[in-house]
PDB file of C-alpha atoms in Angstrom:
ATOM      1  CA  MET A   1     -58.890 -61.555  -4.170  1.00 67.00           C
ATOM      2  CA  LYS A   2     -55.908 -59.332  -4.920  1.00 89.00           C
ATOM      3  CA  PHE A   3     -53.382 -60.981  -7.250  1.00 95.00           C
ATOM      4  CA  PRO A   4     -50.454 -62.411  -5.239  1.00 97.00           C
ATOM      5  CA  THR A   5     -47.380 -60.624  -6.582  1.00 98.00           C
ATOM      6  CA  LEU A   6     -44.225 -62.358  -5.348  1.00 98.00           C
ATOM      7  CA  HIS A   7     -40.660 -61.015  -5.204  1.00 98.00           C
ATOM      8  CA  THR A   8     -37.256 -62.681  -5.138  1.00 98.00           C
ATOM      9  CA  GLU A   9     -33.757 -61.258  -5.306  1.00 97.00           C
ATOM     10  CA  ARG A  10     -33.827 -60.909  -9.120  1.00 98.00           C
ATOM     11  CA  LEU A  11     -37.453 -61.509 -10.070  1.00 98.00           C
ATOM     12  CA  THR A  12     -40.981 -60.207  -9.770  1.00 98.00           C
ATOM     13  CA  LEU A  13     -43.760 -62.726 -10.271  1.00 98.00           C
ATOM     14  CA  ARG A  14     -46.789 -60.690 -11.258  1.00 98.00           C
ATOM     15  CA  GLU A  15     -50.073 -60.825 -13.098  1.00 97.00           C
ATOM     16  CA  MET A  16     -49.867 -60.809 -16.889  1.00 97.00           C
ATOM     17  CA  THR A  17     -51.075 -57.728 -18.721  1.00 97.00           C
ATOM     18  CA  ILE A  18     -51.824 -56.841 -22.329  1.00 97.00           C
ATOM     19  CA  ASP A  19     -48.430 -55.088 -22.362  1.00 97.00           C
ATOM     20  CA  ASP A  20     -46.869 -58.575 -22.159  1.00 97.00           C
ATOM     21  CA  CYS A  21     -48.338 -59.590 -25.515  1.00 97.00           C
ATOM     22  CA  ASP A  22     -45.035 -59.385 -27.460  1.00 97.00           C
ATOM     23  CA  SER A  23     -43.166 -61.365 -24.822  1.00 97.00           C
ATOM     24  CA  ILE A  24     -45.907 -63.995 -24.486  1.00 97.00           C
ATOM     25  CA  PHE A  25     -45.929 -64.412 -28.246  1.00 97.00           C
ATOM     26  CA  ALA A  26     -42.117 -64.780 -28.266  1.00 97.00           C
ATOM     27  CA  LEU A  27     -42.321 -67.365 -25.464  1.00 96.00           C
ATOM     28  CA  ARG A  28     -45.227 -69.392 -26.828  1.00 95.00           C
ATOM     29  CA  SER A  29     -44.045 -69.343 -30.459  1.00 95.00           C
ATOM     30  CA  ASN A  30     -40.512 -70.467 -29.606  1.00 91.00           C
ATOM     31  CA  GLU A  31     -39.799 -73.997 -30.857  1.00 90.00           C
ATOM     32  CA  SER A  32     -37.102 -74.561 -28.238  1.00 88.00           C
ATOM     33  CA  VAL A  33     -39.481 -73.677 -25.380  1.00 89.00           C
ATOM     34  CA  ALA A  34     -42.141 -76.007 -26.806  1.00 85.00           C
ATOM     35  CA  THR A  35     -39.769 -78.958 -27.336  1.00 84.00           C
ATOM     36  CA  PHE A  36     -41.119 -80.955 -24.397  1.00 82.00           C
ATOM     37  CA  GLN A  37     -44.688 -79.605 -24.450  1.00 82.00           C
ATOM     38  CA  GLU A  38     -47.729 -80.918 -26.242  1.00 78.00           C
ATOM     39  CA  ARG A  39     -49.182 -77.627 -27.411  1.00 83.00           C
ATOM     40  CA  PRO A  40     -49.137 -75.913 -30.784  1.00 85.00           C
ATOM     41  CA  LEU A  41     -46.888 -72.914 -31.299  1.00 90.00           C
ATOM     42  CA  GLN A  42     -48.693 -69.600 -31.358  1.00 89.00           C
ATOM     43  CA  GLY A  43     -48.877 -68.272 -34.878  1.00 92.00           C
ATOM     44  CA  ASN A  44     -49.599 -64.585 -34.346  1.00 93.00           C
ATOM     45  CA  MET A  45     -50.022 -61.787 -31.828  1.00 95.00           C
ATOM     46  CA  GLU A  46     -53.791 -62.267 -31.737  1.00 96.00           C
ATOM     47  CA  GLU A  47     -53.297 -65.752 -30.298  1.00 96.00           C
ATOM     48  CA  ALA A  48     -50.997 -64.291 -27.619  1.00 97.00           C
ATOM     49  CA  LEU A  49     -53.627 -61.694 -26.727  1.00 97.00           C
ATOM     50  CA  VAL A  50     -56.359 -64.351 -26.514  1.00 97.00           C
ATOM     51  CA  PHE A  51     -54.066 -66.439 -24.300  1.00 97.00           C
ATOM     52  CA  ILE A  52     -53.463 -63.524 -21.898  1.00 98.00           C
ATOM     53  CA  GLU A  53     -57.183 -62.791 -21.727  1.00 97.00           C
ATOM     54  CA  LYS A  54     -57.949 -66.482 -21.055  1.00 97.00           C
ATOM     55  CA  ILE A  55     -55.298 -66.671 -18.325  1.00 97.00           C
ATOM     56  CA  ASN A  56     -56.499 -63.494 -16.612  1.00 97.00           C
ATOM     57  CA  ALA A  57     -60.132 -64.658 -16.774  1.00 97.00           C
ATOM     58  CA  GLY A  58     -59.085 -67.896 -15.055  1.00 96.00           C
ATOM     59  CA  VAL A  59     -57.165 -65.934 -12.425  1.00 96.00           C
ATOM     60  CA  ALA A  60     -60.248 -63.786 -11.793  1.00 96.00           C
ATOM     61  CA  ASN A  61     -62.357 -66.960 -11.389  1.00 95.00           C
ATOM     62  CA  ASN A  62     -59.790 -68.499  -8.991  1.00 93.00           C
ATOM     63  CA  ASP A  63     -59.252 -71.337 -11.489  1.00 95.00           C
ATOM     64  CA  TRP A  64     -55.466 -70.917 -11.252  1.00 96.00           C
ATOM     65  CA  VAL A  65     -52.676 -68.567 -10.269  1.00 98.00           C
ATOM     66  CA  TYR A  66     -50.543 -67.762 -13.303  1.00 98.00           C
ATOM     67  CA  TRP A  67     -47.549 -65.514 -12.865  1.00 98.00           C
ATOM     68  CA  ALA A  68     -45.557 -63.586 -15.432  1.00 98.00           C
ATOM     69  CA  LEU A  69     -41.949 -64.209 -14.474  1.00 98.00           C
ATOM     70  CA  THR A  70     -40.152 -60.890 -14.934  1.00 98.00           C
ATOM     71  CA  LEU A  71     -36.723 -59.464 -14.234  1.00 98.00           C
ATOM     72  CA  LYS A  72     -36.989 -57.118 -11.264  1.00 97.00           C
ATOM     73  CA  GLU A  73     -34.744 -54.418 -12.765  1.00 96.00           C
ATOM     74  CA  THR A  74     -36.337 -54.215 -16.229  1.00 97.00           C
ATOM     75  CA  ASP A  75     -39.784 -55.908 -15.927  1.00 96.00           C
ATOM     76  CA  GLU A  76     -38.801 -58.023 -18.964  1.00 96.00           C
ATOM     77  CA  LEU A  77     -41.034 -61.115 -19.113  1.00 98.00           C
ATOM     78  CA  ILE A  78     -38.716 -64.135 -19.325  1.00 98.00           C
ATOM     79  CA  GLY A  79     -41.206 -66.895 -18.566  1.00 98.00           C
ATOM     80  CA  THR A  80     -44.298 -67.996 -16.716  1.00 98.00           C
ATOM     81  CA  ILE A  81     -45.074 -70.198 -13.729  1.00 98.00           C
ATOM     82  CA  CYS A  82     -48.458 -71.359 -12.478  1.00 98.00           C
ATOM     83  CA  LEU A  83     -50.482 -73.439 -10.081  1.00 98.00           C
ATOM     84  CA  TRP A  84     -53.530 -74.830 -11.862  1.00 96.00           C
ATOM     85  CA  ASN A  85     -55.749 -77.873 -12.369  1.00 95.00           C
ATOM     86  CA  TYR A  86     -56.839 -77.875  -8.728  1.00 95.00           C
ATOM     87  CA  SER A  87     -58.466 -80.969  -7.277  1.00 94.00           C
ATOM     88  CA  GLU A  88     -62.184 -80.746  -6.439  1.00 93.00           C
ATOM     89  CA  ASN A  89     -61.424 -80.338  -2.741  1.00 93.00           C
ATOM     90  CA  LEU A  90     -58.719 -77.723  -3.492  1.00 93.00           C
ATOM     91  CA  THR A  91     -55.955 -79.657  -1.729  1.00 94.00           C
ATOM     92  CA  ARG A  92     -53.909 -80.515  -4.829  1.00 95.00           C
ATOM     93  CA  ALA A  93     -52.685 -78.516  -7.810  1.00 96.00           C
ATOM     94  CA  ASP A  94     -50.434 -78.946 -10.832  1.00 96.00           C
ATOM     95  CA  LEU A  95     -47.324 -76.865 -11.313  1.00 97.00           C
ATOM     96  CA  GLY A  96     -46.436 -75.510 -14.740  1.00 96.00           C
ATOM     97  CA  TYR A  97     -43.584 -73.353 -15.968  1.00 96.00           C
ATOM     98  CA  GLU A  98     -41.705 -72.260 -19.061  1.00 96.00           C
ATOM     99  CA  LEU A  99     -38.706 -70.028 -19.607  1.00 96.00           C
ATOM    100  CA  MET A 100     -37.204 -68.260 -22.598  1.00 96.00           C
ATOM    101  CA  PRO A 101     -34.031 -69.984 -23.859  1.00 95.00           C
ATOM    102  CA  HIS A 102     -31.846 -66.920 -23.239  1.00 96.00           C
ATOM    103  CA  SER A 103     -32.847 -67.069 -19.556  1.00 97.00           C
ATOM    104  CA  GLN A 104     -32.370 -70.802 -19.047  1.00 95.00           C
ATOM    105  CA  GLY A 105     -29.465 -72.137 -17.015  1.00 94.00           C
ATOM    106  CA  GLN A 106     -29.229 -69.017 -14.827  1.00 97.00           C
ATOM    107  CA  GLY A 107     -31.218 -70.247 -11.839  1.00 97.00           C
ATOM    108  CA  PHE A 108     -34.286 -68.104 -12.551  1.00 98.00           C
ATOM    109  CA  MET A 109     -36.813 -70.955 -12.402  1.00 97.00           C
ATOM    110  CA  GLN A 110     -35.227 -72.290  -9.230  1.00 97.00           C
ATOM    111  CA  GLU A 111     -35.503 -68.796  -7.739  1.00 98.00           C
ATOM    112  CA  ALA A 112     -39.166 -68.521  -8.786  1.00 98.00           C
ATOM    113  CA  LEU A 113     -40.170 -71.991  -7.684  1.00 97.00           C
ATOM    114  CA  GLU A 114     -39.424 -71.460  -3.997  1.00 96.00           C
ATOM    115  CA  PRO A 115     -41.966 -68.651  -3.375  1.00 98.00           C
ATOM    116  CA  VAL A 116     -44.541 -70.360  -5.626  1.00 98.00           C
ATOM    117  CA  LEU A 117     -44.358 -73.576  -3.597  1.00 97.00           C
ATOM    118  CA  THR A 118     -44.507 -71.590  -0.363  1.00 96.00           C
ATOM    119  CA  TYR A 119     -47.559 -69.725  -1.672  1.00 97.00           C
ATOM    120  CA  GLY A 120     -49.257 -72.949  -2.736  1.00 97.00           C
ATOM    121  CA  PHE A 121     -48.684 -74.774   0.533  1.00 96.00           C
ATOM    122  CA  ASN A 122     -49.146 -71.842   2.931  1.00 95.00           C
ATOM    123  CA  GLN A 123     -51.627 -69.443   1.285  1.00 95.00           C
ATOM    124  CA  LEU A 124     -53.667 -71.935  -0.755  1.00 95.00           C
ATOM    125  CA  SER A 125     -53.357 -74.669   1.904  1.00 95.00           C
ATOM    126  CA  LEU A 126     -52.462 -77.291  -0.679  1.00 96.00           C
ATOM    127  CA  ASN A 127     -51.111 -80.546   0.650  1.00 95.00           C
ATOM    128  CA  ARG A 128     -49.822 -81.817  -2.702  1.00 94.00           C
ATOM    129  CA  ILE A 129     -48.365 -80.224  -5.824  1.00 96.00           C
ATOM    130  CA  ASP A 130     -47.763 -82.321  -8.935  1.00 95.00           C
ATOM    131  CA  ALA A 131     -45.525 -81.528 -11.869  1.00 93.00           C
ATOM    132  CA  VAL A 132     -45.720 -83.459 -15.127  1.00 91.00           C
ATOM    133  CA  THR A 133     -42.690 -83.239 -17.386  1.00 90.00           C
ATOM    134  CA  HIS A 134     -41.387 -85.033 -20.448  1.00 88.00           C
ATOM    135  CA  LYS A 135     -39.154 -87.925 -19.418  1.00 88.00           C
ATOM    136  CA  GLU A 136     -36.304 -86.477 -21.529  1.00 89.00           C
ATOM    137  CA  ASN A 137     -36.516 -82.980 -20.005  1.00 91.00           C
ATOM    138  CA  ILE A 138     -33.523 -83.463 -17.735  1.00 93.00           C
ATOM    139  CA  ALA A 139     -33.334 -79.792 -16.662  1.00 93.00           C
ATOM    140  CA  SER A 140     -36.938 -79.886 -15.435  1.00 93.00           C
ATOM    141  CA  ILE A 141     -36.466 -83.234 -13.690  1.00 94.00           C
ATOM    142  CA  ASN A 142     -33.344 -81.957 -11.927  1.00 95.00           C
ATOM    143  CA  LEU A 143     -35.158 -78.789 -10.841  1.00 96.00           C
ATOM    144  CA  LEU A 144     -38.028 -80.792  -9.356  1.00 95.00           C
ATOM    145  CA  LYS A 145     -35.661 -83.156  -7.565  1.00 94.00           C
ATOM    146  CA  LYS A 146     -33.810 -80.157  -6.104  1.00 95.00           C
ATOM    147  CA  PHE A 147     -37.110 -79.171  -4.446  1.00 94.00           C
ATOM    148  CA  ASN A 148     -37.714 -82.690  -3.114  1.00 92.00           C
ATOM    149  CA  PHE A 149     -40.362 -83.679  -5.640  1.00 92.00           C
ATOM    150  CA  MET A 150     -40.576 -87.463  -5.778  1.00 91.00           C
ATOM    151  CA  LEU A 151     -41.349 -89.590  -8.811  1.00 88.00           C
ATOM    152  CA  ASN A 152     -45.010 -90.608  -8.757  1.00 85.00           C
ATOM    153  CA  PRO A 153     -45.106 -94.297  -9.802  1.00 82.00           C
ATOM    154  CA  ASP A 154     -48.895 -94.274 -10.216  1.00 81.00           C
ATOM    155  CA  PHE A 155     -48.744 -91.895 -13.200  1.00 82.00           C
ATOM    156  CA  LYS A 156     -49.015 -93.901 -16.422  1.00 77.00           C
ATOM    157  CA  ASP A 157     -47.899 -92.210 -19.620  1.00 75.00           C
ATOM    158  CA  THR A 158     -45.453 -93.287 -22.294  1.00 71.00           C
ATOM    159  CA  SER A 159     -43.716 -89.939 -22.821  1.00 76.00           C
ATOM    160  CA  GLU A 160     -44.171 -88.034 -19.568  1.00 82.00           C
ATOM    161  CA  ILE A 161     -43.490 -88.578 -15.888  1.00 78.00           C
ATOM    162  CA  MET A 162     -45.034 -87.010 -12.809  1.00 82.00           C
ATOM    163  CA  TYR A 163     -43.218 -85.715  -9.772  1.00 85.00           C
ATOM    164  CA  THR A 164     -45.080 -84.960  -6.564  1.00 86.00           C
ATOM    165  CA  GLN A 165     -44.313 -82.900  -3.497  1.00 83.00           C
ATOM    166  CA  LYS A 166     -46.502 -83.430  -0.444  1.00 85.00           C
ATOM    167  CA  ARG A 167     -46.859 -81.531   2.793  1.00 79.00           C
ATOM    168  CA  GLU A 168     -48.248 -83.025   5.900  1.00 59.00           C
ATOM    169  CA  VAL A 169     -51.814 -81.921   6.543  1.00 49.00           C
ATOM    170  CA  ARG A 170     -51.877 -79.552   9.478  1.00 48.00           C
ATOM    171  CA  SER A 171     -54.638 -79.978  12.038  1.00 40.00           C
TER     172      SER A 171
END
């Protein structure tokens, strides 16, 4: 399957390449970006390269769709967004995203989320997309609410909450 490159007014959502290694390292070693995530900071460029190779292998195996979020005019990687952790019957996926601090608060993730949700529901035929976020990550919660994600009361965790968006199954 050809990688699904998506375009918005200011962004290109494309496959990650080895050329993104510096930007991926900057993103995944940034303490501010990792504040609400339970993952270790990357310590060196080799870890960034291994991450890119792992992501692209998963894309090739149809395990997930993982986009580099880049500025259309410069191709600068400012974040990532993905659909992953598919259910066994491929009707549900998790949404993940992260954005460099200098790009936060400018509507970039909101702009990226719309075509990603459309892709997930229309091209992948998902009927549910879940997003797990830290309960203190107000920006992420507000973004999800803006896209009509609803709090999932069945999710039990002490530090995180899950929001869910469902689409009616088409016959």
